[in-house]
Coordinates of N, CA and C in Angstrom, one line a residue:
Chain P
G28 N 120.1 86.7 109.8 CA 121.5 87.1 110.0 C 121.8 87.2 111.5
I29 N 123.1 87.5 111.7 CA 123.6 87.5 113.1 C 123.0 88.7 113.8
Q30 N 122.7 88.5 115.1 CA 122.2 89.5 116.0 C 123.3 90.0 117.0
V31 N 123.3 91.3 117.2 CA 124.3 91.8 118.1 C 123.6 92.7 119.1
E32 N 123.8 92.5 120.4 CA 123.1 93.3 121.4 C 124.1 93.8 122.4
Q33 N 124.0 95.1 122.6 CA 124.9 95.8 123.6 C 124.2 96.3 124.8
S34 N 124.9 96.2 125.9 CA 124.3 96.7 127.1 C 125.4 97.4 128.0
P35 N 125.1 98.4 128.8 CA 123.8 99.0 128.8 C 123.6 100.0 127.6
P36 N 122.4 100.4 127.3 CA 122.3 101.3 126.2 C 122.8 102.7 126.5
D37 N 122.7 103.1 127.8 CA 123.1 104.4 128.3 C 123.9 104.2 129.6
L38 N 124.9 105.1 129.8 CA 125.7 104.9 131.0 C 126.2 106.3 131.3
I39 N 126.0 106.7 132.6 CA 126.6 108.0 133.1 C 127.5 107.7 134.2
L40 N 128.7 108.2 134.1 CA 129.8 108.0 135.1 C 130.3 109.3 135.6
Q41 N 130.8 109.2 136.8 CA 131.6 110.3 137.3 C 133.1 110.1 136.9
E42 N 133.7 111.2 136.6 CA 135.1 111.1 136.1 C 135.9 110.3 137.2
G43 N 136.7 109.3 136.7 CA 137.5 108.5 137.5 C 137.0 107.1 137.8
A44 N 135.7 106.9 137.5 CA 135.0 105.7 137.7 C 135.4 104.7 136.6
N45 N 135.2 103.4 136.9 CA 135.4 102.3 136.0 C 134.1 101.8 135.4
S46 N 134.1 101.2 134.3 CA 132.9 100.7 133.7 C 133.2 99.5 132.8
T47 N 132.1 98.7 132.6 CA 132.2 97.5 131.7 C 131.0 97.5 130.8
L48 N 131.3 97.5 129.5 CA 130.3 97.4 128.4 C 130.3 96.0 127.9
R49 N 129.1 95.5 127.6 CA 128.9 94.2 127.1 C 128.4 94.1 125.7
C50 N 128.8 93.1 125.0 CA 128.3 92.8 123.6 C 128.1 91.3 123.5
N51 N 126.8 91.0 123.2 CA 126.4 89.6 123.0 C 126.1 89.4 121.5
F52 N 126.5 88.3 121.0 CA 126.2 88.0 119.6 C 125.6 86.6 119.4
S53 N 124.9 86.4 118.4 CA 124.0 85.2 118.3 C 124.6 84.0 117.5
D54 N 125.8 84.2 116.9 CA 126.4 83.1 116.1 C 127.9 83.2 116.1
S55 N 128.6 82.3 115.5 CA 130.0 82.3 115.5 C 130.5 83.5 114.6
V56 N 131.6 84.0 115.0 CA 132.1 85.2 114.3 C 133.6 85.0 114.0
N57 N 134.0 85.6 112.9 CA 135.5 85.6 112.6 C 136.1 87.0 112.8
N58 N 135.2 88.0 113.2 CA 135.7 89.3 113.4 C 134.9 90.0 114.5
L59 N 135.5 90.6 115.4 CA 134.8 91.4 116.4 C 135.6 92.7 116.6
Q60 N 135.0 93.8 116.5 CA 135.7 95.1 116.8 C 134.9 96.0 117.7
W61 N 135.6 96.8 118.5 CA 135.0 97.8 119.3 C 135.4 99.1 118.7
F62 N 134.5 100.1 118.6 CA 134.7 101.4 118.1 C 134.2 102.4 119.1
H63 N 134.8 103.6 119.0 CA 134.3 104.8 119.8 C 133.9 105.8 118.7
Q64 N 132.7 106.2 118.7 CA 132.2 107.3 117.8 C 132.3 108.6 118.5
N65 N 133.1 109.5 118.0 CA 133.2 110.8 118.6 C 132.1 111.8 118.2
P66 N 132.0 112.9 118.8 CA 130.9 113.8 118.6 C 130.7 114.3 117.1
W67 N 131.8 114.1 116.4 CA 131.8 114.5 114.9 C 131.3 113.4 114.0
G68 N 131.1 112.2 114.6 CA 130.6 111.1 113.9 C 131.7 110.1 113.4
Q69 N 132.9 110.4 113.7 CA 134.0 109.5 113.2 C 134.1 108.3 114.1
L70 N 134.3 107.2 113.5 CA 134.5 105.9 114.2 C 136.0 105.7 114.4
I71 N 136.3 105.6 115.7 CA 137.7 105.3 116.1 C 137.8 103.8 116.4
N72 N 138.8 103.2 115.8 CA 139.0 101.8 116.1 C 139.6 101.7 117.5
L73 N 139.0 100.9 118.3 CA 139.6 100.6 119.7 C 140.3 99.3 119.7
F74 N 139.6 98.2 119.4 CA 140.1 96.9 119.4 C 139.6 96.0 118.2
Y75 N 140.5 95.2 117.7 CA 140.1 94.1 116.8 C 140.3 92.9 117.6
I76 N 139.2 92.2 118.0 CA 139.4 91.2 119.1 C 138.4 90.0 118.9
P77 N 138.6 89.2 117.8 CA 137.7 88.1 117.6 C 137.8 87.0 118.7
S78 N 138.9 87.0 119.5 CA 139.0 86.2 120.7 C 140.1 86.7 121.5
G79 N 140.1 86.3 122.8 CA 141.2 86.6 123.7 C 141.0 88.0 124.4
T80 N 142.1 88.5 124.9 CA 142.2 89.7 125.7 C 143.2 90.6 125.1
K81 N 142.9 91.9 125.1 CA 143.9 92.9 124.7 C 143.7 94.1 125.6
Q82 N 144.8 94.9 125.7 CA 144.8 96.1 126.5 C 145.5 97.2 125.8
N83 N 144.9 98.4 126.0 CA 145.5 99.6 125.4 C 145.3 100.8 126.3
G84 N 146.3 101.0 127.2 CA 146.2 102.1 128.1 C 145.1 101.8 129.1
R85 N 144.1 102.7 129.3 CA 143.0 102.5 130.2 C 141.9 101.6 129.7
L86 N 142.0 101.2 128.5 CA 141.0 100.4 127.9 C 141.5 98.9 127.8
S87 N 140.6 98.0 128.0 CA 140.9 96.6 127.7 C 139.7 95.9 127.2
A88 N 139.8 94.8 126.5 CA 138.7 94.1 126.0 C 139.0 92.6 126.0
T89 N 137.9 91.9 126.2 CA 138.0 90.4 126.3 C 136.8 89.9 125.4
T90 N 137.1 88.9 124.6 CA 136.1 88.2 123.8 C 136.2 86.7 124.2
V91 N 135.0 86.2 124.6 CA 134.9 84.7 124.8 C 134.0 84.2 123.7
A92 N 134.7 83.8 122.6 CA 133.9 83.4 121.4 C 133.0 82.2 121.6
T93 N 133.5 81.3 122.4 CA 132.6 80.1 122.6 C 131.3 80.4 123.4
E94 N 131.3 81.5 124.1 CA 130.1 81.9 124.9 C 129.5 83.1 124.2
R95 N 130.0 83.5 123.1 CA 129.4 84.6 122.2 C 129.2 85.9 123.0
Y96 N 130.2 86.4 123.6 CA 130.2 87.7 124.2 C 131.5 88.3 124.2
S97 N 131.5 89.7 124.3 CA 132.7 90.4 124.4 C 132.5 91.5 125.5
L98 N 133.5 91.9 126.2 CA 133.5 93.0 127.2 C 134.5 94.0 126.9
L99 N 134.1 95.3 127.1 CA 135.0 96.4 127.0 C 135.1 97.1 128.3
Y100 N 136.3 97.2 128.9 CA 136.5 97.8 130.2 C 137.2 99.1 130.0
I101 N 136.6 100.1 130.7 CA 137.2 101.4 130.7 C 137.5 101.7 132.2
S102 N 138.8 102.0 132.4 CA 139.2 102.3 133.8 C 139.5 103.8 133.9
S103 N 139.3 104.3 135.1 CA 139.7 105.7 135.4 C 139.1 106.6 134.3
S104 N 137.8 106.6 134.1 CA 137.2 107.3 133.0 C 137.5 108.8 133.0
Q105 N 137.5 109.4 131.8 CA 137.8 110.8 131.6 C 136.6 111.4 130.8
T106 N 136.5 112.7 130.9 CA 135.4 113.3 130.1 C 135.5 113.0 128.6
T107 N 136.8 112.9 128.1 CA 137.0 112.7 126.7 C 136.6 111.2 126.3
D108 N 136.3 110.4 127.3 CA 135.7 109.1 126.9 C 134.3 109.1 126.5
S109 N 133.6 110.2 126.7 CA 132.2 110.3 126.4 C 132.0 110.1 124.9
G110 N 130.8 109.6 124.5 CA 130.5 109.3 123.2 C 129.8 107.9 123.1
V111 N 129.7 107.4 121.9 CA 129.0 106.1 121.7 C 130.0 105.0 121.4
Y112 N 129.9 103.9 122.1 CA 130.7 102.8 121.9 C 129.9 101.7 121.1
F113 N 130.5 101.3 120.0 CA 129.9 100.2 119.2 C 130.7 99.0 119.2
C114 N 130.0 97.9 119.3 CA 130.6 96.6 119.0 C 130.1 96.1 117.6
A115 N 130.9 95.6 116.8 CA 130.5 95.1 115.5 C 131.2 93.8 115.2
V116 N 130.4 92.9 114.6 CA 130.9 91.5 114.3 C 130.8 91.2 112.9
G117 N 131.7 90.3 112.5 CA 131.7 89.8 111.1 C 131.6 88.2 111.2
S118 N 130.7 87.7 110.4 CA 130.5 86.2 110.5 C 131.1 85.6 109.2
N119 N 131.1 84.3 109.2 CA 131.7 83.6 108.0 C 130.8 83.8 106.8
A120 N 129.6 84.3 106.9 CA 128.7 84.5 105.8 C 129.2 85.6 104.9
G121 N 130.0 86.5 105.4 CA 130.5 87.6 104.6 C 131.4 88.5 105.4
N122 N 132.1 89.4 104.7 CA 133.1 90.2 105.4 C 132.5 91.5 106.0
M123 N 131.2 91.8 105.7 CA 130.7 93.0 106.3 C 130.5 92.9 107.8
L124 N 130.4 94.0 108.4 CA 130.2 94.1 109.9 C 128.7 94.3 110.2
T125 N 128.2 93.6 111.2 CA 126.9 93.9 111.8 C 127.2 94.6 113.1
F126 N 126.5 95.7 113.3 CA 126.7 96.6 114.5 C 125.7 96.3 115.5
G127 N 126.1 96.4 116.8 CA 125.1 96.5 117.9 C 124.5 97.9 118.0
G128 N 123.6 98.0 118.9 CA 122.9 99.3 119.0 C 123.7 100.4 119.7
G129 N 124.8 100.0 120.3 CA 125.7 101.0 120.9 C 125.4 101.2 122.4
T130 N 126.4 101.7 123.1 CA 126.3 102.2 124.4 C 126.7 103.7 124.4
R131 N 125.7 104.5 124.8 CA 126.0 106.0 124.9 C 126.6 106.3 126.3
L132 N 127.8 106.7 126.3 CA 128.5 107.0 127.6 C 128.7 108.5 127.8
M133 N 128.3 108.9 129.0 CA 128.6 110.3 129.4 C 129.4 110.3 130.6
V134 N 130.6 110.9 130.6 CA 131.4 111.0 131.8 C 131.4 112.4 132.3
K135 N 131.0 112.6 133.5 CA 130.8 113.9 134.1 C 132.0 114.3 134.9
P136 N 132.4 115.6 134.8 CA 133.6 116.0 135.6 C 133.3 116.1 137.1
Chain A
S19 N 147.0 99.0 108.6 CA 145.9 100.0 108.7 C 145.7 100.7 107.3
A20 N 144.8 101.6 107.2 CA 144.5 102.3 106.0 C 144.1 103.7 106.3
V21 N 144.5 104.6 105.4 CA 144.1 106.0 105.5 C 142.9 106.2 104.5
I22 N 141.8 106.6 105.0 CA 140.6 106.7 104.1 C 140.2 108.2 104.1
S23 N 140.0 108.7 102.9 CA 139.6 110.1 102.7 C 138.2 110.1 102.1
Q24 N 137.3 110.7 102.9 CA 135.9 110.7 102.4 C 135.5 112.1 102.2
K25 N 134.8 112.4 101.1 CA 134.4 113.7 100.8 C 133.0 113.8 100.2
P26 N 132.2 114.8 100.4 CA 132.4 115.8 101.4 C 132.2 115.4 102.8
S27 N 132.7 116.1 103.8 CA 132.5 115.8 105.2 C 131.1 116.1 105.7
R28 N 130.5 117.1 105.1 CA 129.1 117.4 105.4 C 128.5 118.2 104.2
D29 N 127.2 118.1 104.1 CA 126.5 118.9 103.1 C 125.1 119.1 103.5
I30 N 124.5 120.2 103.0 CA 123.1 120.5 103.2 C 122.5 120.5 101.7
C31 N 121.5 119.7 101.5 CA 121.0 119.6 100.1 C 119.5 119.8 100.0
Q32 N 119.1 120.2 98.9 CA 117.6 120.4 98.7 C 117.0 119.1 98.3
R33 N 115.8 118.9 98.8 CA 115.1 117.7 98.4 C 114.9 117.6 96.9
G34 N 115.0 116.3 96.4 CA 114.9 116.1 95.0 C 116.2 116.1 94.2
T35 N 117.2 116.6 94.9 CA 118.6 116.6 94.2 C 119.3 115.3 94.6
S36 N 120.5 115.2 94.1 CA 121.4 114.0 94.3 C 122.7 114.5 94.8
L37 N 123.4 113.7 95.6 CA 124.7 113.9 96.2 C 125.6 112.7 96.0
T38 N 126.8 113.0 95.5 CA 127.8 111.9 95.3 C 128.9 112.0 96.4
I39 N 129.1 111.0 97.1 CA 130.1 110.9 98.1 C 131.3 110.1 97.6
Q40 N 132.5 110.6 97.9 CA 133.7 109.9 97.4 C 134.5 109.3 98.5
C41 N 135.1 108.1 98.3 CA 135.9 107.4 99.3 C 137.2 107.0 98.6
Q42 N 138.3 107.5 99.1 CA 139.6 107.3 98.5 C 140.5 106.6 99.6
V43 N 141.1 105.5 99.2 CA 142.0 104.8 100.2 C 143.4 104.9 99.7
D44 N 144.3 104.9 100.7 CA 145.7 105.1 100.3 C 146.4 103.8 99.9
S45 N 145.7 102.7 99.9 CA 146.3 101.4 99.4 C 145.2 100.5 98.8
Q46 N 145.6 99.6 98.0 CA 144.6 98.7 97.4 C 143.9 97.8 98.5
V47 N 142.6 97.8 98.5 CA 141.9 97.0 99.4 C 141.0 96.0 98.7
T48 N 140.7 94.9 99.3 CA 139.8 93.9 98.7 C 138.4 94.3 98.8
M49 N 138.0 94.7 100.0 CA 136.6 94.9 100.3 C 136.3 96.4 100.7
M50 N 135.3 96.9 100.1 CA 134.8 98.3 100.4 C 133.3 98.2 100.6
F51 N 132.9 98.9 101.6 CA 131.5 98.9 102.0 C 131.0 100.3 102.2
W52 N 129.7 100.5 102.1 CA 129.0 101.7 102.4 C 127.9 101.5 103.5
Y53 N 128.0 102.3 104.6 CA 127.0 102.2 105.7 C 126.3 103.5 105.8
R54 N 125.1 103.4 106.4 CA 124.3 104.6 106.7 C 124.0 104.6 108.2
Q55 N 124.1 105.7 108.9 CA 123.7 105.9 110.3 C 122.7 107.0 110.4
Q56 N 121.5 106.6 110.6 CA 120.4 107.6 110.8 C 120.5 108.2 112.2
P57 N 119.9 109.4 112.3 CA 120.1 110.1 113.6 C 119.8 109.3 114.8
G58 N 120.7 109.2 115.8 CA 120.5 108.5 117.0 C 120.5 106.9 116.9
Q59 N 120.8 106.4 115.7 CA 120.8 105.0 115.5 C 122.2 104.4 115.3
S60 N 122.2 103.1 115.1 CA 123.4 102.4 114.8 C 123.7 102.4 113.3
L61 N 124.8 101.8 112.9 CA 125.1 101.7 111.5 C 124.5 100.5 110.8
T62 N 124.0 100.8 109.6 CA 123.4 99.7 108.8 C 124.1 99.7 107.5
L63 N 124.4 98.5 107.0 CA 125.1 98.3 105.8 C 124.2 98.6 104.6
I64 N 124.7 99.4 103.7 CA 123.9 99.7 102.5 C 124.3 98.7 101.4
A65 N 125.6 98.5 101.1 CA 126.0 97.7 100.1 C 127.5 97.4 100.1
T66 N 127.9 96.3 99.5 CA 129.3 96.0 99.2 C 129.7 96.5 97.9
A67 N 130.7 97.4 97.8 CA 131.1 97.9 96.5 C 132.1 96.9 95.9
N68 N 131.7 96.4 94.7 CA 132.6 95.4 94.1 C 133.3 96.0 92.9
Q69 N 134.6 95.7 92.9 CA 135.5 96.3 91.9 C 135.2 95.7 90.5
G70 N 134.8 96.5 89.6 CA 134.5 96.0 88.2 C 133.2 95.4 88.0
S71 N 132.3 95.4 89.0 CA 131.0 94.8 88.8 C 130.0 95.6 89.6
E72 N 128.7 95.2 89.5 CA 127.7 95.9 90.2 C 127.8 95.6 91.7
A73 N 127.4 96.6 92.5 CA 127.5 96.5 93.9 C 126.4 95.5 94.4
T74 N 126.7 94.9 95.6 CA 125.7 94.0 96.2 C 125.0 94.7 97.3
Y75 N 123.7 94.9 97.1 CA 122.9 95.7 98.1 C 122.2 94.8 99.1
E76 N 122.1 95.4 100.3 CA 121.4 94.7 101.4 C 119.9 95.0 101.3
S77 N 119.1 94.2 102.0 CA 117.7 94.3 102.0 C 117.3 95.7 102.4
G78 N 116.4 96.3 101.6 CA 115.9 97.6 101.9 C 116.6 98.7 101.1
F79 N 117.7 98.4 100.4 CA 118.4 99.4 99.6 C 118.5 98.9 98.2
V80 N 118.3 99.9 97.3 CA 118.2 99.6 95.9 C 119.1 100.5 95.1
I81 N 119.5 99.9 93.9 CA 120.5 100.6 93.1 C 120.0 101.9 92.6
D82 N 118.8 102.0 92.3 CA 118.3 103.3 91.7 C 118.4 104.4 92.7
K83 N 118.3 104.1 94.0 CA 118.3 105.1 95.0 C 119.8 105.4 95.5
F84 N 120.6 104.3 95.5 CA 122.0 104.4 96.0 C 122.9 103.8 95.0
P85 N 123.1 104.4 93.8 CA 124.0 103.9 92.9 C 125.5 104.0 93.4
I86 N 126.2 102.9 93.2 CA 127.6 102.8 93.7 C 128.5 102.5 92.6
S87 N 129.7 103.2 92.5 CA 130.7 102.8 91.6 C 132.0 102.4 92.3
R88 N 132.7 101.5 91.7 CA 134.1 101.2 92.2 C 135.0 100.8 91.0
P89 N 135.5 101.9 90.4 CA 136.3 101.6 89.2 C 137.7 100.9 89.5
N90 N 138.2 101.0 90.7 CA 139.5 100.4 91.0 C 139.5 99.9 92.4
L91 N 140.7 99.5 92.9 CA 140.8 98.9 94.2 C 141.0 100.0 95.3
T92 N 141.1 101.2 94.9 CA 141.3 102.3 95.9 C 140.2 103.4 96.0
F93 N 139.2 103.3 95.2 CA 138.2 104.4 95.1 C 136.8 103.8 94.9
S94 N 135.9 104.5 95.5 CA 134.5 104.2 95.4 C 133.6 105.5 95.6
T95 N 132.5 105.5 94.9 CA 131.5 106.6 95.2 C 130.1 106.0 95.5
L96 N 129.4 106.7 96.3 CA 128.0 106.4 96.7 C 127.2 107.7 96.3
T97 N 126.2 107.5 95.5 CA 125.3 108.6 95.2 C 123.9 108.4 96.0
V98 N 123.5 109.4 96.6 CA 122.1 109.4 97.2 C 121.2 110.2 96.3
S99 N 120.3 109.5 95.7 CA 119.5 110.1 94.6 C 118.2 110.5 95.0
N100 N 117.7 111.6 94.3 CA 116.3 112.1 94.6 C 116.0 112.2 96.1
M101 N 116.8 113.0 96.8 CA 116.8 113.0 98.2 C 115.6 113.5 98.8
S102 N 115.2 113.0 100.0 CA 114.1 113.5 100.8 C 114.7 113.7 102.2
P103 N 114.0 114.4 103.1 CA 114.5 114.6 104.5 C 114.8 113.3 105.2
E104 N 114.2 112.2 104.8 CA 114.4 110.9 105.5 C 115.8 110.4 105.1
D105 N 116.5 110.9 104.1 CA 117.8 110.5 103.8 C 118.9 111.2 104.6
S106 N 118.5 112.2 105.5 CA 119.4 112.8 106.4 C 120.0 111.8 107.3
S107 N 121.3 111.7 107.2 CA 122.1 110.6 107.9 C 123.6 110.9 107.8
I108 N 124.3 110.1 108.5 CA 125.8 110.0 108.3 C 126.0 108.8 107.4
Y109 N 126.8 109.1 106.3 CA 127.1 108.0 105.4 C 128.6 107.7 105.5
L110 N 129.0 106.4 105.7 CA 130.4 106.1 106.0 C 130.8 105.0 105.0
C111 N 132.0 105.2 104.5 CA 132.7 104.1 103.7 C 133.6 103.3 104.7
S112 N 133.8 102.1 104.3 CA 134.6 101.2 105.2 C 135.4 100.3 104.3
V113 N 136.6 100.0 104.7 CA 137.5 99.1 104.0 C 137.9 98.0 104.9
E114 N 138.2 96.8 104.3 CA 138.6 95.7 105.1 C 139.6 94.9 104.3
F115 N 140.7 94.5 104.9 CA 141.6 93.6 104.3 C 141.2 92.2 104.7
L116 N 141.2 91.3 103.7 CA 140.6 90.0 103.9 C 141.1 89.4 105.2
G117 N 140.1 89.0 106.0 CA 140.4 88.3 107.3 C 141.0 89.2 108.3
S118 N 140.8 90.5 108.2 CA 141.4 91.4 109.2 C 140.5 92.5 109.6
E119 N 141.0 93.5 110.1 CA 140.3 94.6 110.7 C 139.7 95.6 109.7
A120 N 138.5 96.1 110.0 CA 137.9 97.1 109.2 C 138.2 98.5 109.6
F121 N 138.3 99.4 108.7 CA 138.5 100.8 109.0 C 137.5 101.7 108.3
F122 N 137.2 102.8 108.9 CA 136.1 103.7 108.4 C 136.7 105.1 108.0
G123 N 136.0 105.6 107.0 CA 136.3 107.0 106.7 C 135.6 107.9 107.8
Q124 N 135.9 109.2 107.7 CA 135.4 110.1 108.7 C 133.9 110.4 108.6
G125 N 133.3 109.9 107.5 CA 131.8 110.1 107.4 C 131.4 111.3 106.7
T126 N 130.2 111.3 106.1 CA 129.6 112.4 105.4 C 128.3 112.7 106.1
R127 N 128.2 113.8 106.7 CA 126.9 114.2 107.4 C 126.0 114.9 106.5
L128 N 125.0 114.3 106.1 CA 124.0 114.8 105.1 C 122.8 115.3 105.7
T129 N 122.4 116.5 105.4 CA 121.1 117.1 105.8 C 120.3 117.5 104.6
V130 N 119.1 117.0 104.5 CA 118.2 117.3 103.4 C 117.1 118.2 103.8
V131 N 117.0 119.3 103.2 CA 115.9 120.3 103.6 C 114.9 120.5 102.5

């Protein structure tokens, strides 16, 4: 099946700093999503981005499908950005998502 | 988008017992899935819940341990049977509209003692 790798696995930032999270995948995809998992375990949809670039406030994402990677940018980080960020992809083999290992982000005040 | 109600949100259960988790969606959806997230780990797909037929299980998951029902296009249940402490996880249901974005319920945090 498709492989999804996220980097870095852990990230500590000072409040106000910017960061880039990366997601590499091993095969063609028809779905790519970024999620933020809050401390209560809920997955919050950030972006549905199988290709191209999107922005939502301080967050933006870019997927280069031909090169099989996606990037999530967080600017001017806040303590509320802390949590785990997951990249998940769906391939043509089925509609289910395959998740990367996640990036655990801690933003310090 | 979809509003997904998952119940219970958390539970503490005795080993050897079973727990049924419910997932209700506010609109008809084509695809429903169940995922497991073990402590400190990523999400792993348990099965695809098929409306009107048996669920499709991923490698490592079996129907006897995780029976799934999907009586209609808005509702599904996952049962965790004969629980052991190793079943302590967050269980999440997910829905997807064909060719579009997936959405998740708030999850069920299960602790088996």
